[in-house]
Coordinates of C-alpha atoms in Angstrom, one line a residue:
M1 CA 16.9 -12.0 9.9
T2 CA 15.8 -15.3 10.6
Y3 CA 12.4 -14.0 10.5
I4 CA 13.3 -12.3 6.8
W5 CA 14.9 -15.9 5.9
K6 CA 11.9 -17.7 7.2
E7 CA 9.5 -15.9 5.5
W8 CA 10.7 -16.1 2.3
K9 CA 11.3 -19.8 3.0
E10 CA 7.7 -19.8 3.4
Q11 CA 6.8 -17.5 0.7
Y12 CA 8.6 -19.4 -1.6
R13 CA 6.9 -22.3 -1.0
G14 CA 3.6 -21.2 -0.7
K15 CA 2.1 -20.2 -4.4
G16 CA 0.1 -16.5 -3.4
L17 CA 3.1 -14.5 -4.0
W18 CA 4.4 -16.2 -7.1
L19 CA 0.8 -16.2 -8.6
S20 CA 0.2 -12.1 -7.1
L21 CA 3.6 -11.3 -9.7
C22 CA 2.3 -13.2 -12.1
M23 CA -1.0 -11.1 -12.1
I24 CA 1.4 -8.0 -12.1
I25 CA 3.2 -8.6 -14.8
I26 CA 0.8 -9.7 -17.5
V27 CA -1.0 -6.7 -16.8
S28 CA 2.1 -4.7 -17.2
I29 CA 3.4 -6.6 -20.2
V30 CA -0.9 -5.2 -21.7
I31 CA -0.5 -2.1 -20.1
F32 CA 3.3 -1.6 -22.1
L33 CA 2.3 -3.2 -25.4
Q34 CA -1.0 -0.5 -25.3
T35 CA 1.1 2.3 -25.0
K36 CA 3.9 2.0 -27.0
G37 CA 2.3 3.1 -29.6
Q38 CA 1.7 6.3 -27.7
A39 CA 4.1 9.7 -28.7
I40 CA 7.6 8.9 -27.1
E41 CA 7.8 12.0 -25.7
Q42 CA 4.6 11.3 -23.8
G43 CA 4.8 7.7 -23.7
F44 CA 6.9 7.5 -20.4
E45 CA 4.9 9.1 -17.9
I46 CA 1.4 7.6 -19.6
F47 CA 3.0 4.6 -18.8
L48 CA 3.4 4.8 -15.6
L49 CA 0.3 7.0 -15.2
S50 CA -1.4 3.4 -16.1
I51 CA 0.7 1.4 -14.4
Y52 CA -0.1 3.1 -11.1
D53 CA -3.8 3.0 -11.8
M54 CA -3.3 -0.7 -12.4
N55 CA -2.1 -0.8 -9.1
V56 CA -4.9 1.1 -7.1
Y57 CA -6.9 -1.5 -7.4
I58 CA -4.6 -4.9 -7.6
L59 CA -1.7 -4.0 -5.0
P60 CA -4.6 -3.5 -1.8
L61 CA -5.6 -7.0 -2.7
L62 CA -2.9 -8.7 -2.8
C63 CA -1.0 -7.6 0.1
L64 CA -3.8 -7.8 2.3
F65 CA -3.8 -11.5 1.7
L66 CA -0.4 -12.5 1.5
S67 CA 0.6 -10.3 4.6
S68 CA -2.4 -11.5 7.1
F69 CA -2.1 -15.0 5.6
A70 CA 1.6 -14.6 6.2
I71 CA 0.0 -14.4 10.5
M72 CA -2.9 -16.5 10.2
Q73 CA -0.2 -19.5 8.9
E74 CA 1.9 -18.6 12.6
K75 CA -1.1 -19.7 14.4
E76 CA -2.4 -22.7 12.4
L77 CA 0.7 -24.2 12.8
K78 CA 1.3 -23.3 15.9
T79 CA 4.3 -21.7 16.0
L80 CA 3.1 -17.9 17.1
M81 CA 2.3 -19.7 20.3
M82 CA 5.6 -21.5 20.8
L83 CA 7.5 -18.4 20.0
I84 CA 5.3 -16.0 22.8
T85 CA 5.8 -18.7 25.6
K86 CA 9.3 -19.2 24.9
K87 CA 11.2 -15.7 24.8
E88 CA 9.2 -13.2 22.6
S89 CA 7.2 -10.7 23.3
Y90 CA 3.9 -10.7 21.0
R91 CA 5.1 -6.6 20.2
S92 CA 8.5 -8.4 19.1
F93 CA 7.1 -10.8 17.1
L94 CA 5.2 -8.7 15.7
L95 CA 7.9 -6.2 14.7
K96 CA 9.9 -8.7 13.1
K97 CA 7.1 -10.3 11.4
S98 CA 6.2 -6.9 9.3
I99 CA 9.5 -6.0 8.8
A100 CA 10.1 -9.7 7.1
V101 CA 6.5 -9.5 5.2
Q102 CA 7.6 -5.9 4.5
F103 CA 11.1 -6.7 3.2
I104 CA 9.7 -9.6 1.3
T105 CA 7.0 -8.7 -0.7
I106 CA 8.0 -5.2 -1.7
S107 CA 11.7 -6.8 -2.7
V108 CA 10.2 -9.2 -5.2
L109 CA 7.7 -6.6 -6.3
I110 CA 10.9 -3.8 -6.6
V111 CA 13.2 -6.4 -8.7
W112 CA 9.9 -6.7 -11.5
Y113 CA 9.5 -3.0 -12.4
F114 CA 13.6 -2.7 -12.1
S115 CA 13.5 -5.7 -14.9
L116 CA 10.5 -3.2 -16.5
A117 CA 13.1 -0.7 -16.7
I118 CA 14.7 -2.1 -19.7
P119 CA 12.1 -2.2 -21.8
M120 CA 10.7 0.9 -20.4
K121 CA 14.3 3.0 -21.5
I122 CA 14.6 1.3 -25.2
F123 CA 11.1 2.2 -25.9
F124 CA 10.4 5.8 -24.3
V125 CA 11.9 8.9 -22.7
F126 CA 13.2 7.0 -19.6
Q127 CA 12.8 9.9 -16.7
I128 CA 15.1 8.4 -13.5
S129 CA 13.3 10.7 -10.8
Q130 CA 9.6 9.6 -12.4
F131 CA 10.8 6.5 -12.0
I132 CA 12.2 6.6 -8.5
Y133 CA 8.8 8.4 -7.6
F134 CA 7.3 5.5 -8.9
L135 CA 8.8 3.2 -7.2
L136 CA 8.4 5.4 -3.9
T137 CA 4.5 5.0 -4.7
V138 CA 4.3 1.5 -5.0
I139 CA 6.4 1.3 -1.7
F140 CA 4.5 3.8 0.2
L141 CA 1.2 1.9 -0.8
M142 CA 2.5 -1.9 -0.1
V143 CA 3.8 -0.4 3.0
I144 CA 0.6 0.5 4.1
F145 CA -1.9 -2.0 2.7
N146 CA 1.0 -4.5 4.2
Q147 CA 0.3 -3.7 7.6
I148 CA -3.1 -3.2 7.6
G149 CA -3.0 -7.1 6.5
L150 CA -0.9 -8.1 9.6
F151 CA -3.9 -6.4 11.8
L152 CA -6.5 -8.2 9.9
G153 CA -4.4 -11.7 10.2
S154 CA -3.8 -11.0 13.8
I155 CA -7.7 -9.9 15.1
C156 CA -9.1 -13.2 12.9
N157 CA -9.4 -16.2 14.3
T158 CA -10.4 -17.9 11.0
R159 CA -9.4 -18.0 7.4
M160 CA -13.3 -17.4 6.6
Q161 CA -13.3 -14.7 8.4
L162 CA -10.0 -13.0 7.3
V163 CA -11.0 -13.7 3.7
G164 CA -13.9 -11.7 4.5
A165 CA -12.6 -9.0 6.1
N166 CA -9.9 -8.1 3.6
I167 CA -12.4 -8.8 0.9
F168 CA -14.2 -6.0 2.9
T169 CA -11.3 -3.6 3.9
W170 CA -9.9 -3.2 -0.3
F171 CA -13.5 -2.4 -0.7
L172 CA -13.9 0.1 1.6
C173 CA -10.5 1.5 0.6
V174 CA -10.5 1.1 -3.1
F175 CA -14.5 2.2 -3.5
L176 CA -16.4 2.8 -0.5
V177 CA -15.0 5.9 0.9
D178 CA -14.9 7.6 -2.6
L179 CA -18.4 6.9 -2.7
I180 CA -19.0 8.4 0.7
F181 CA -16.6 11.4 -0.4
I182 CA -18.8 12.3 -3.5
Y183 CA -22.1 12.2 -1.4
I184 CA -20.5 14.7 1.4
L185 CA -19.0 17.3 -1.2
P186 CA -21.8 19.3 -2.1
S187 CA -21.7 20.7 1.3
V188 CA -18.2 21.4 1.5
S189 CA -17.8 25.1 2.0
Y190 CA -14.7 27.6 2.4
Q191 CA -14.9 27.4 6.2
N192 CA -15.2 23.5 6.5
V193 CA -12.6 22.2 3.8
K194 CA -9.9 22.1 5.7
I195 CA -11.6 19.4 7.6
F196 CA -12.8 17.4 4.5
S197 CA -9.0 17.4 3.2
F198 CA -7.4 16.2 6.5
F199 CA -10.4 12.9 5.9
Y200 CA -9.9 12.9 2.2
F201 CA -5.9 12.5 2.8
I202 CA -6.0 10.6 5.6
D203 CA -7.4 7.9 2.8
P204 CA -3.5 6.7 1.7
L205 CA -5.2 5.9 -2.1
H206 CA -5.9 9.8 -2.1
S207 CA -2.5 11.1 -0.8
I208 CA 0.0 9.1 -2.5
R209 CA -1.6 9.9 -6.0
F210 CA -1.3 13.0 -4.6
F211 CA 2.3 12.7 -4.4
F212 CA 2.6 11.3 -7.4
E213 CA 1.0 13.5 -9.6
T214 CA 2.6 16.4 -8.2
S215 CA 6.0 14.7 -7.6
I216 CA 6.2 14.0 -11.9
G217 CA 4.8 17.3 -12.6
L218 CA 1.2 16.3 -13.7
I219 CA -0.3 18.8 -11.3
S220 CA 1.0 22.4 -10.6
L221 CA 0.4 24.1 -7.0
N222 CA 1.2 27.4 -8.6
H223 CA -1.2 30.1 -9.3
M224 CA -3.8 28.0 -6.3
S225 CA -7.3 29.8 -6.1
K226 CA -8.2 30.3 -2.1
L227 CA -10.3 27.8 -1.8
L228 CA -7.7 25.6 -2.8
E229 CA -5.2 26.5 -1.4
K230 CA -6.7 25.8 1.9
F231 CA -7.5 22.6 0.5
L232 CA -4.2 21.7 0.4
W233 CA -3.1 23.4 3.7
L234 CA -0.2 20.3 3.9
S235 CA 2.3 19.4 1.1
P236 CA 2.2 16.5 -0.7
F237 CA 4.9 14.9 1.3
T238 CA 3.6 15.9 4.8
F239 CA 0.2 14.2 3.9
L240 CA 2.0 11.5 3.2
I241 CA 4.0 11.3 5.9
M242 CA 0.9 11.8 8.4
D243 CA -0.7 8.8 6.5
L244 CA 2.2 6.6 7.1
F245 CA 1.9 7.6 10.8
I246 CA -1.7 7.0 11.1
W247 CA -2.0 3.9 8.5
V248 CA 1.7 2.0 9.9
V249 CA 2.6 3.1 14.0
L250 CA -1.0 3.8 14.9
I251 CA -2.1 0.4 13.5
F252 CA 0.8 -1.1 14.2
E253 CA -0.2 -0.3 18.2
L254 CA -3.6 -1.0 17.8
T255 CA -2.2 -4.7 16.7
I256 CA -0.6 -5.0 20.3
W257 CA -3.5 -3.3 22.4
L258 CA -5.7 -5.7 20.7
R259 CA -3.6 -8.8 21.3
K260 CA -3.6 -7.5 25.5
K261 CA -6.8 -7.1 25.4
E262 CA -7.7 -10.5 24.2
S263 CA -5.3 -12.4 26.4
Q264 CA -7.1 -11.1 29.2
I265 CA -10.1 -12.3 28.8

C-alpha cells in the first residue's frame, strides 16, 4: 500500500499521466461524436471497436513512457539505491513497483471509461457484457505494456536511451511485426500454419484483438475450414493467458536476471 500511495503522489505531481488521460479523453469524445450518428442498434459495437482501434496505437506508447520513467525517476532520485541497500531486494522492489504502477495507471483509465459509459447508455443500446469485455482488453493491454515499460526503465541508464527504447518498442509492436508477418504469409501452408499461429498470437495486439472480437460476437468460430481450425489451435482466452505469462511473468523474471547480471559486473 505504501508503494501505491507513493506512486500516486509521484504520478499526481507529474504531468505525464494527466496529459495521457487528456489525450485519451479528447480522442474518445471525437470518436463518440462521430459514432453518435450511426444506427442505434449497431452504434455501441461500432463505438467500442473504434475506441479499441484508437487504444491499440495510443495505449502502448503511453504505458511504455509512464512505467519506464517511473523506474528511471527512482534511479535519478537515488531512492532505488537506498531501498536496495537497506531492506529491499530488487525482486521485492520491482514487484511492489509493478503493482503500484499497474494499479494507478489502470485505475485512472477505468474511471474515465466508466464515466464514458453514461453517455453510451443514453445514446446507444448499451450491452454490459460487451462493455466488460472492452474493459478487459484495456486492462490486458495496459498490464502487458506497463510491464515492458518497467523492463525498459530497468535496463536503460539514461533518459535518451529510454526514449529511444520506448519508441523502438512501440514501432516494433504496432507496425514492424505486422510487416514481417505480411512478408512471410505467402510461405504459410497447412503443414506449418501452427508454427505461424504460435508466433502470430505471441504478439499481444493480435491475441487481445482476437479475444475481444470473438467475445463480442463479431467473429464466429463455428464452421471453420481445416486450415483455420489448425491456425486457431487454442481458444482466444488461452492465447491471451499465454501472452500474459510471456509478457508479464517472463519479462519480470528477465528484468531480475539482467539486474543481477549487471550487479555482478
